mmCIF file with all atom_site columns, C-alpha atoms in Angstrom:
data_model
loop_
_atom_site.group_PDB
_atom_site.id
_atom_site.type_symbol
_atom_site.label_atom_id
_atom_site.label_alt_id
_atom_site.label_comp_id
_atom_site.label_asym_id
_atom_site.label_entity_id
_atom_site.label_seq_id
_atom_site.pdbx_PDB_ins_code
_atom_site.Cartn_x
_atom_site.Cartn_y
_atom_site.Cartn_z
_atom_site.occupancy
_atom_site.B_iso_or_equiv
_atom_site.pdbx_formal_charge
_atom_site.auth_seq_id
_atom_site.auth_comp_id
_atom_site.auth_asym_id
_atom_site.auth_atom_id
_atom_site.pdbx_PDB_model_num
ATOM 1   C CA . MET A 1 1   ? 0.000   0.000  0.000   1.00 0.00 ? 1   MET A CA 1
ATOM 2   C CA . SER A 1 2   ? 1.430   3.391  -0.984  1.00 0.00 ? 2   SER A CA 1
ATOM 3   C CA . PRO A 1 3   ? 1.593   6.201  1.564   1.00 0.00 ? 3   PRO A CA 1
ATOM 4   C CA . THR A 1 4   ? -1.089  8.891  1.484   1.00 0.00 ? 4   THR A CA 1
ATOM 5   C CA . LEU A 1 5   ? -0.317  12.528 0.742   1.00 0.00 ? 5   LEU A CA 1
ATOM 6   C CA . LEU A 1 6   ? -0.708  13.309 4.430   1.00 0.00 ? 6   LEU A CA 1
ATOM 7   C CA . GLU A 1 7   ? 1.761   10.599 5.439   1.00 0.00 ? 7   GLU A CA 1
ATOM 8   C CA . LEU A 1 8   ? 4.233   11.831 2.825   1.00 0.00 ? 8   LEU A CA 1
ATOM 9   C CA . ALA A 1 9   ? 3.825   15.434 3.973   1.00 0.00 ? 9   ALA A CA 1
ATOM 10  C CA . ARG A 1 10  ? 4.315   14.455 7.606   1.00 0.00 ? 10  ARG A CA 1
ATOM 11  C CA . ALA A 1 11  ? 7.489   12.641 6.542   1.00 0.00 ? 11  ALA A CA 1
ATOM 12  C CA . GLY A 1 12  ? 8.822   15.923 5.134   1.00 0.00 ? 12  GLY A CA 1
ATOM 13  C CA . ASP A 1 13  ? 7.703   15.783 1.483   1.00 0.00 ? 13  ASP A CA 1
ATOM 14  C CA . GLN A 1 14  ? 7.060   19.438 0.655   1.00 0.00 ? 14  GLN A CA 1
ATOM 15  C CA . GLU A 1 15  ? 5.448   18.664 -2.708  1.00 0.00 ? 15  GLU A CA 1
ATOM 16  C CA . ALA A 1 16  ? 2.904   16.393 -1.004  1.00 0.00 ? 16  ALA A CA 1
ATOM 17  C CA . PHE A 1 17  ? 2.159   19.154 1.503   1.00 0.00 ? 17  PHE A CA 1
ATOM 18  C CA . GLU A 1 18  ? 1.627   21.673 -1.294  1.00 0.00 ? 18  GLU A CA 1
ATOM 19  C CA . ARG A 1 19  ? -0.774  19.273 -3.028  1.00 0.00 ? 19  ARG A CA 1
ATOM 20  C CA . LEU A 1 20  ? -2.678  18.831 0.250   1.00 0.00 ? 20  LEU A CA 1
ATOM 21  C CA . VAL A 1 21  ? -2.972  22.546 0.976   1.00 0.00 ? 21  VAL A CA 1
ATOM 22  C CA . ALA A 1 22  ? -3.370  23.986 -2.549  1.00 0.00 ? 22  ALA A CA 1
ATOM 23  C CA . PRO A 1 23  ? -7.128  23.265 -2.891  1.00 0.00 ? 23  PRO A CA 1
ATOM 24  C CA . HIS A 1 24  ? -7.773  25.220 0.322   1.00 0.00 ? 24  HIS A CA 1
ATOM 25  C CA . LEU A 1 25  ? -5.680  28.303 -0.461  1.00 0.00 ? 25  LEU A CA 1
ATOM 26  C CA . PRO A 1 26  ? -8.415  30.241 -2.349  1.00 0.00 ? 26  PRO A CA 1
ATOM 27  C CA . ARG A 1 27  ? -10.756 29.880 0.656   1.00 0.00 ? 27  ARG A CA 1
ATOM 28  C CA . ILE A 1 28  ? -7.975  30.938 3.040   1.00 0.00 ? 28  ILE A CA 1
ATOM 29  C CA . HIS A 1 29  ? -7.072  33.907 0.834   1.00 0.00 ? 29  HIS A CA 1
ATOM 30  C CA . ARG A 1 30  ? -10.720 35.068 0.668   1.00 0.00 ? 30  ARG A CA 1
ATOM 31  C CA . PHE A 1 31  ? -10.905 34.906 4.465   1.00 0.00 ? 31  PHE A CA 1
ATOM 32  C CA . LEU A 1 32  ? -7.666  36.870 4.850   1.00 0.00 ? 32  LEU A CA 1
ATOM 33  C CA . ALA A 1 33  ? -8.613  39.450 2.212   1.00 0.00 ? 33  ALA A CA 1
ATOM 34  C CA . SER A 1 34  ? -11.864 40.075 4.090   1.00 0.00 ? 34  SER A CA 1
ATOM 35  C CA . LEU A 1 35  ? -10.058 40.287 7.416   1.00 0.00 ? 35  LEU A CA 1
ATOM 36  C CA . CYS A 1 36  ? -7.178  42.552 6.363   1.00 0.00 ? 36  CYS A CA 1
ATOM 37  C CA . ARG A 1 37  ? -7.570  46.239 5.735   1.00 0.00 ? 37  ARG A CA 1
ATOM 38  C CA . ARG A 1 38  ? -4.262  47.011 3.988   1.00 0.00 ? 38  ARG A CA 1
ATOM 39  C CA . PRO A 1 39  ? -3.173  45.760 0.555   1.00 0.00 ? 39  PRO A CA 1
ATOM 40  C CA . GLY A 1 40  ? -0.564  43.039 0.757   1.00 0.00 ? 40  GLY A CA 1
ATOM 41  C CA . GLU A 1 41  ? -1.461  41.917 4.277   1.00 0.00 ? 41  GLU A CA 1
ATOM 42  C CA . ALA A 1 42  ? -3.542  38.996 3.037   1.00 0.00 ? 42  ALA A CA 1
ATOM 43  C CA . GLU A 1 43  ? -0.729  37.667 0.837   1.00 0.00 ? 43  GLU A CA 1
ATOM 44  C CA . ASN A 1 44  ? 1.818   38.006 3.659   1.00 0.00 ? 44  ASN A CA 1
ATOM 45  C CA . LEU A 1 45  ? -0.479  36.222 6.092   1.00 0.00 ? 45  LEU A CA 1
ATOM 46  C CA . LEU A 1 46  ? -1.236  33.523 3.525   1.00 0.00 ? 46  LEU A CA 1
ATOM 47  C CA . MET A 1 47  ? 2.490   32.762 3.276   1.00 0.00 ? 47  MET A CA 1
ATOM 48  C CA . GLU A 1 48  ? 2.820   32.796 7.084   1.00 0.00 ? 48  GLU A CA 1
ATOM 49  C CA . THR A 1 49  ? -0.180  30.472 7.345   1.00 0.00 ? 49  THR A CA 1
ATOM 50  C CA . ALA A 1 50  ? 1.325   27.991 4.886   1.00 0.00 ? 50  ALA A CA 1
ATOM 51  C CA . CYS A 1 51  ? 4.643   28.009 6.777   1.00 0.00 ? 51  CYS A CA 1
ATOM 52  C CA . ASP A 1 52  ? 2.845   27.645 10.103  1.00 0.00 ? 52  ASP A CA 1
ATOM 53  C CA . ALA A 1 53  ? 0.758   24.732 8.792   1.00 0.00 ? 53  ALA A CA 1
ATOM 54  C CA . TRP A 1 54  ? 3.912   23.029 7.468   1.00 0.00 ? 54  TRP A CA 1
ATOM 55  C CA . ARG A 1 55  ? 5.666   23.399 10.852  1.00 0.00 ? 55  ARG A CA 1
ATOM 56  C CA . HIS A 1 56  ? 2.632   22.107 12.788  1.00 0.00 ? 56  HIS A CA 1
ATOM 57  C CA . LEU A 1 57  ? 1.414   19.380 10.433  1.00 0.00 ? 57  LEU A CA 1
ATOM 58  C CA . ALA A 1 58  ? 1.895   16.807 13.188  1.00 0.00 ? 58  ALA A CA 1
ATOM 59  C CA . ASP A 1 59  ? -0.908  18.589 15.121  1.00 0.00 ? 59  ASP A CA 1
ATOM 60  C CA . LEU A 1 60  ? -3.507  17.776 12.467  1.00 0.00 ? 60  LEU A CA 1
ATOM 61  C CA . GLY A 1 61  ? -6.050  15.449 14.017  1.00 0.00 ? 61  GLY A CA 1
ATOM 62  C CA . ASP A 1 62  ? -9.272  14.074 12.533  1.00 0.00 ? 62  ASP A CA 1
ATOM 63  C CA . GLU A 1 63  ? -10.626 17.402 11.295  1.00 0.00 ? 63  GLU A CA 1
ATOM 64  C CA . PRO A 1 64  ? -10.679 18.162 7.565   1.00 0.00 ? 64  PRO A CA 1
ATOM 65  C CA . MET A 1 65  ? -7.490  19.724 6.223   1.00 0.00 ? 65  MET A CA 1
ATOM 66  C CA . GLY A 1 66  ? -9.256  22.908 5.025   1.00 0.00 ? 66  GLY A CA 1
ATOM 67  C CA . ASP A 1 67  ? -10.867 23.588 8.407   1.00 0.00 ? 67  ASP A CA 1
ATOM 68  C CA . TRP A 1 68  ? -7.589  22.889 10.204  1.00 0.00 ? 68  TRP A CA 1
ATOM 69  C CA . VAL A 1 69  ? -5.614  25.285 7.985   1.00 0.00 ? 69  VAL A CA 1
ATOM 70  C CA . LEU A 1 70  ? -8.373  27.919 8.266   1.00 0.00 ? 70  LEU A CA 1
ATOM 71  C CA . SER A 1 71  ? -8.324  27.628 12.064  1.00 0.00 ? 71  SER A CA 1
ATOM 72  C CA . ARG A 1 72  ? -4.530  28.012 12.153  1.00 0.00 ? 72  ARG A CA 1
ATOM 73  C CA . CYS A 1 73  ? -4.840  30.937 9.749   1.00 0.00 ? 73  CYS A CA 1
ATOM 74  C CA . ALA A 1 74  ? -7.483  32.689 11.864  1.00 0.00 ? 74  ALA A CA 1
ATOM 75  C CA . SER A 1 75  ? -5.432  32.277 15.017  1.00 0.00 ? 75  SER A CA 1
ATOM 76  C CA . LEU A 1 76  ? -2.299  33.603 13.350  1.00 0.00 ? 76  LEU A CA 1
ATOM 77  C CA . ALA A 1 77  ? -4.090  36.494 11.619  1.00 0.00 ? 77  ALA A CA 1
ATOM 78  C CA . VAL A 1 78  ? -5.859  37.697 14.744  1.00 0.00 ? 78  VAL A CA 1
ATOM 79  C CA . ARG A 1 79  ? -2.582  37.621 16.703  1.00 0.00 ? 79  ARG A CA 1
ATOM 80  C CA . ARG A 1 80  ? -0.809  39.598 13.950  1.00 0.00 ? 80  ARG A CA 1
ATOM 81  C CA . LEU A 1 81  ? -3.579  42.108 13.252  1.00 0.00 ? 81  LEU A CA 1
ATOM 82  C CA . ARG A 1 82  ? -4.953  42.580 16.756  1.00 0.00 ? 82  ARG A CA 1
ATOM 83  C CA . PRO A 1 83  ? -4.960  46.246 17.784  1.00 0.00 ? 83  PRO A CA 1
ATOM 84  C CA . SER A 1 84  ? -3.357  47.052 21.099  1.00 0.00 ? 84  SER A CA 1
ATOM 85  C CA . GLU A 1 85  ? -6.102  49.396 22.297  1.00 0.00 ? 85  GLU A CA 1
ATOM 86  C CA . PRO A 1 86  ? -8.820  48.007 24.595  1.00 0.00 ? 86  PRO A CA 1
ATOM 87  C CA . GLY A 1 87  ? -12.534 48.172 23.872  1.00 0.00 ? 87  GLY A CA 1
ATOM 88  C CA . ASP A 1 88  ? -12.537 46.471 20.480  1.00 0.00 ? 88  ASP A CA 1
ATOM 89  C CA . ARG A 1 89  ? -16.275 46.809 19.851  1.00 0.00 ? 89  ARG A CA 1
ATOM 90  C CA . PRO A 1 90  ? -18.285 47.453 16.710  1.00 0.00 ? 90  PRO A CA 1
ATOM 91  C CA . ARG A 1 91  ? -18.363 51.117 15.727  1.00 0.00 ? 91  ARG A CA 1
ATOM 92  C CA . GLY A 1 92  ? -21.307 52.948 14.326  1.00 0.00 ? 92  GLY A CA 1
ATOM 93  C CA . PRO A 1 93  ? -24.975 52.428 15.123  1.00 0.00 ? 93  PRO A CA 1
ATOM 94  C CA . SER A 1 94  ? -25.952 50.571 18.247  1.00 0.00 ? 94  SER A CA 1
ATOM 95  C CA . CYS A 1 95  ? -25.718 46.785 18.148  1.00 0.00 ? 95  CYS A CA 1
ATOM 96  C CA . ARG A 1 96  ? -28.583 46.468 20.601  1.00 0.00 ? 96  ARG A CA 1
ATOM 97  C CA . ARG A 1 97  ? -31.454 47.542 18.308  1.00 0.00 ? 97  ARG A CA 1
ATOM 98  C CA . PRO A 1 98  ? -34.086 44.866 17.574  1.00 0.00 ? 98  PRO A CA 1
ATOM 99  C CA . LEU A 1 99  ? -33.954 43.253 14.162  1.00 0.00 ? 99  LEU A CA 1
ATOM 100 C CA . ASN A 1 100 ? -36.028 44.867 11.425  1.00 0.00 ? 100 ASN A CA 1
ATOM 101 C CA . THR A 1 101 ? -37.358 41.920 9.478   1.00 0.00 ? 101 THR A CA 1
ATOM 102 C CA . GLY A 1 102 ? -39.025 44.045 6.768   1.00 0.00 ? 102 GLY A CA 1
ATOM 103 C CA . PRO A 1 103 ? -40.941 42.626 3.818   1.00 0.00 ? 103 PRO A CA 1
ATOM 104 C CA . ALA A 1 104 ? -39.639 39.329 2.522   1.00 0.00 ? 104 ALA A CA 1
ATOM 105 C CA . GLY A 1 105 ? -37.945 39.412 -0.816  1.00 0.00 ? 105 GLY A CA 1
ATOM 106 C CA . ARG A 1 106 ? -37.453 43.193 -0.847  1.00 0.00 ? 106 ARG A CA 1
ATOM 107 C CA . TRP A 1 107 ? -33.970 42.859 -2.345  1.00 0.00 ? 107 TRP A CA 1
ATOM 108 C CA . ALA A 1 108 ? -35.273 41.023 -5.394  1.00 0.00 ? 108 ALA A CA 1
ATOM 109 C CA . GLU A 1 109 ? -37.318 44.076 -6.406  1.00 0.00 ? 109 GLU A CA 1
ATOM 110 C CA . ALA A 1 110 ? -34.492 46.160 -7.871  1.00 0.00 ? 110 ALA A CA 1
ATOM 111 C CA . PRO A 1 111 ? -31.119 44.980 -9.227  1.00 0.00 ? 111 PRO A CA 1
ATOM 112 C CA . GLU A 1 112 ? -29.469 48.311 -8.261  1.00 0.00 ? 112 GLU A CA 1
ATOM 113 C CA . LEU A 1 113 ? -30.580 47.673 -4.688  1.00 0.00 ? 113 LEU A CA 1
ATOM 114 C CA . ASP A 1 114 ? -28.861 44.284 -4.770  1.00 0.00 ? 114 ASP A CA 1
ATOM 115 C CA . GLU A 1 115 ? -25.583 45.934 -5.768  1.00 0.00 ? 115 GLU A CA 1
ATOM 116 C CA . ARG A 1 116 ? -26.008 48.676 -3.149  1.00 0.00 ? 116 ARG A CA 1
ATOM 117 C CA . VAL A 1 117 ? -26.611 46.046 -0.470  1.00 0.00 ? 117 VAL A CA 1
ATOM 118 C CA . ARG A 1 118 ? -23.598 43.976 -1.603  1.00 0.00 ? 118 ARG A CA 1
ATOM 119 C CA . ARG A 1 119 ? -21.343 47.051 -1.416  1.00 0.00 ? 119 ARG A CA 1
ATOM 120 C CA . ALA A 1 120 ? -22.760 47.909 2.013   1.00 0.00 ? 120 ALA A CA 1
ATOM 121 C CA . ILE A 1 121 ? -22.119 44.376 3.272   1.00 0.00 ? 121 ILE A CA 1
ATOM 122 C CA . ARG A 1 122 ? -18.494 44.448 2.072   1.00 0.00 ? 122 ARG A CA 1
ATOM 123 C CA . SER A 1 123 ? -18.007 47.852 3.673   1.00 0.00 ? 123 SER A CA 1
ATOM 124 C CA . GLY A 1 124 ? -19.789 46.789 6.878   1.00 0.00 ? 124 GLY A CA 1
ATOM 125 C CA . VAL A 1 125 ? -17.606 43.695 7.257   1.00 0.00 ? 125 VAL A CA 1
ATOM 126 C CA . ARG A 1 126 ? -14.465 45.819 6.791   1.00 0.00 ? 126 ARG A CA 1
ATOM 127 C CA . ARG A 1 127 ? -15.660 48.255 9.480   1.00 0.00 ? 127 ARG A CA 1
ATOM 128 C CA . LEU A 1 128 ? -16.200 45.538 12.084  1.00 0.00 ? 128 LEU A CA 1
ATOM 129 C CA . PRO A 1 129 ? -13.415 45.444 14.670  1.00 0.00 ? 129 PRO A CA 1
ATOM 130 C CA . LEU A 1 130 ? -10.903 42.685 14.016  1.00 0.00 ? 130 LEU A CA 1
ATOM 131 C CA . LEU A 1 131 ? -12.160 40.057 16.459  1.00 0.00 ? 131 LEU A CA 1
ATOM 132 C CA . TYR A 1 132 ? -15.807 40.583 15.468  1.00 0.00 ? 132 TYR A CA 1
ATOM 133 C CA . ARG A 1 133 ? -14.813 40.428 11.785  1.00 0.00 ? 133 ARG A CA 1
ATOM 134 C CA . ALA A 1 134 ? -12.852 37.205 12.336  1.00 0.00 ? 134 ALA A CA 1
ATOM 135 C CA . VAL A 1 135 ? -15.748 35.547 14.174  1.00 0.00 ? 135 VAL A CA 1
ATOM 136 C CA . PHE A 1 136 ? -18.284 36.712 11.581  1.00 0.00 ? 136 PHE A CA 1
ATOM 137 C CA . LEU A 1 137 ? -16.163 35.428 8.692   1.00 0.00 ? 137 LEU A CA 1
ATOM 138 C CA . LEU A 1 138 ? -15.301 32.113 10.358  1.00 0.00 ? 138 LEU A CA 1
ATOM 139 C CA . CYS A 1 139 ? -18.828 31.311 11.533  1.00 0.00 ? 139 CYS A CA 1
ATOM 140 C CA . ASP A 1 140 ? -21.101 32.928 8.952   1.00 0.00 ? 140 ASP A CA 1
ATOM 141 C CA . VAL A 1 141 ? -18.994 32.864 5.799   1.00 0.00 ? 141 VAL A CA 1
ATOM 142 C CA . ASP A 1 142 ? -16.815 29.783 6.257   1.00 0.00 ? 142 ASP A CA 1
ATOM 143 C CA . HIS A 1 143 ? -19.418 27.932 8.360   1.00 0.00 ? 143 HIS A CA 1
ATOM 144 C CA . LEU A 1 144 ? -17.136 26.879 11.206  1.00 0.00 ? 144 LEU A CA 1
ATOM 145 C CA . SER A 1 145 ? -18.926 25.985 14.412  1.00 0.00 ? 145 SER A CA 1
ATOM 146 C CA . PRO A 1 146 ? -18.588 28.407 17.342  1.00 0.00 ? 146 PRO A CA 1
ATOM 147 C CA . GLU A 1 147 ? -16.496 25.737 19.075  1.00 0.00 ? 147 GLU A CA 1
ATOM 148 C CA . ALA A 1 148 ? -14.064 25.482 16.131  1.00 0.00 ? 148 ALA A CA 1
ATOM 149 C CA . ALA A 1 149 ? -13.861 29.276 15.828  1.00 0.00 ? 149 ALA A CA 1
ATOM 150 C CA . ALA A 1 150 ? -13.302 29.543 19.582  1.00 0.00 ? 150 ALA A CA 1
ATOM 151 C CA . ALA A 1 151 ? -10.416 27.092 19.418  1.00 0.00 ? 151 ALA A CA 1
ATOM 152 C CA . ALA A 1 152 ? -8.866  28.979 16.489  1.00 0.00 ? 152 ALA A CA 1
ATOM 153 C CA . LEU A 1 153 ? -9.199  32.346 18.208  1.00 0.00 ? 153 LEU A CA 1
ATOM 154 C CA . HIS A 1 154 ? -8.284  31.149 21.718  1.00 0.00 ? 154 HIS A CA 1
ATOM 155 C CA . ARG A 1 155 ? -11.636 32.258 23.115  1.00 0.00 ? 155 ARG A CA 1
ATOM 156 C CA . SER A 1 156 ? -14.488 30.450 24.828  1.00 0.00 ? 156 SER A CA 1
ATOM 157 C CA . PRO A 1 157 ? -17.402 29.220 22.674  1.00 0.00 ? 157 PRO A CA 1
ATOM 158 C CA . GLU A 1 158 ? -19.712 31.482 24.696  1.00 0.00 ? 158 GLU A CA 1
ATOM 159 C CA . GLN A 1 159 ? -17.569 34.515 23.883  1.00 0.00 ? 159 GLN A CA 1
ATOM 160 C CA . VAL A 1 160 ? -17.547 33.570 20.183  1.00 0.00 ? 160 VAL A CA 1
ATOM 161 C CA . ARG A 1 161 ? -21.342 33.224 20.209  1.00 0.00 ? 161 ARG A CA 1
ATOM 162 C CA . ARG A 1 162 ? -21.652 36.692 21.793  1.00 0.00 ? 162 ARG A CA 1
ATOM 163 C CA . LEU A 1 163 ? -19.220 38.233 19.293  1.00 0.00 ? 163 LEU A CA 1
ATOM 164 C CA . ARG A 1 164 ? -21.036 36.536 16.398  1.00 0.00 ? 164 ARG A CA 1
ATOM 165 C CA . HIS A 1 165 ? -24.390 37.814 17.656  1.00 0.00 ? 165 HIS A CA 1
ATOM 166 C CA . GLU A 1 166 ? -23.151 41.399 18.016  1.00 0.00 ? 166 GLU A CA 1
ATOM 167 C CA . ALA A 1 167 ? -21.432 41.286 14.617  1.00 0.00 ? 167 ALA A CA 1
ATOM 168 C CA . ARG A 1 168 ? -24.649 39.991 13.045  1.00 0.00 ? 168 ARG A CA 1
ATOM 169 C CA . LEU A 1 169 ? -26.677 42.784 14.651  1.00 0.00 ? 169 LEU A CA 1
ATOM 170 C CA . ALA A 1 170 ? -24.221 45.365 13.319  1.00 0.00 ? 170 ALA A CA 1
ATOM 171 C CA . MET A 1 171 ? -24.474 43.796 9.855   1.00 0.00 ? 171 MET A CA 1
ATOM 172 C CA . VAL A 1 172 ? -28.294 43.803 9.985   1.00 0.00 ? 172 VAL A CA 1
ATOM 173 C CA . GLU A 1 173 ? -28.186 47.551 10.572  1.00 0.00 ? 173 GLU A CA 1
ATOM 174 C CA . VAL A 1 174 ? -25.843 47.990 7.609   1.00 0.00 ? 174 VAL A CA 1
ATOM 175 C CA . ILE A 1 175 ? -28.117 45.915 5.363   1.00 0.00 ? 175 ILE A CA 1
ATOM 176 C CA . ASP A 1 176 ? -31.271 47.679 6.572   1.00 0.00 ? 176 ASP A CA 1
ATOM 177 C CA . ALA A 1 177 ? -29.723 51.086 5.887   1.00 0.00 ? 177 ALA A CA 1
ATOM 178 C CA . ALA A 1 178 ? -28.608 50.025 2.406   1.00 0.00 ? 178 ALA A CA 1
ATOM 179 C CA . SER A 1 179 ? -31.982 48.523 1.510   1.00 0.00 ? 179 SER A CA 1
ATOM 180 C CA . ARG A 1 180 ? -34.053 51.583 2.474   1.00 0.00 ? 180 ARG A CA 1
ATOM 181 C CA . PRO A 1 181 ? -35.338 53.576 -0.465  1.00 0.00 ? 181 PRO A CA 1
ATOM 182 C CA . GLY A 1 182 ? -33.175 56.606 -0.992  1.00 0.00 ? 182 GLY A CA 1
ATOM 183 C CA . PRO A 1 183 ? -32.668 59.381 -3.462  1.00 0.00 ? 183 PRO A CA 1
ATOM 184 C CA . GLU A 1 184 ? -32.117 58.355 -7.055  1.00 0.00 ? 184 GLU A CA 1
ATOM 185 C CA . ARG A 1 185 ? -28.474 57.623 -7.785  1.00 0.00 ? 185 ARG A CA 1
ATOM 186 C CA . GLY A 1 186 ? -27.248 58.456 -11.230 1.00 0.00 ? 186 GLY A CA 1
#
């Protein structure tokens, strides 16, 4: 029986490691590009993530390779990008306002509204403080469980659930504001 790619990579075969990780790099890069605010940061962190994963390949347990690399990436990125000032909370409108459910399907009414909402979502995600942004991206974009995100970010699952909830509330406000009828844009 021939060795698997994982066994070869663990034995030091760099080509096998690259073949294992390559399918997951676009997902990791999208996560990093959404998390980083400055050009070039995502690429630098992607390289650091690959090196970190190579050094810690022995730590890979039963979880899927993509989730494991994403967790290592999130942990590394948050440590590198974390601001030193306390009080890292969402800025802007209050995160405590009740959800405005609005009429169902309102975004399907006008294609220009769809684009306005998409731009607002991208902008809203970028404005979230780093830890909130990381939790939102890990849980709601990459579909990691709160427990997996908590392990990656060195937080408790309860704290991740709270951060996810507050990030979602902030994003609901962004989406509601973008979907309100406004003056004609030319």
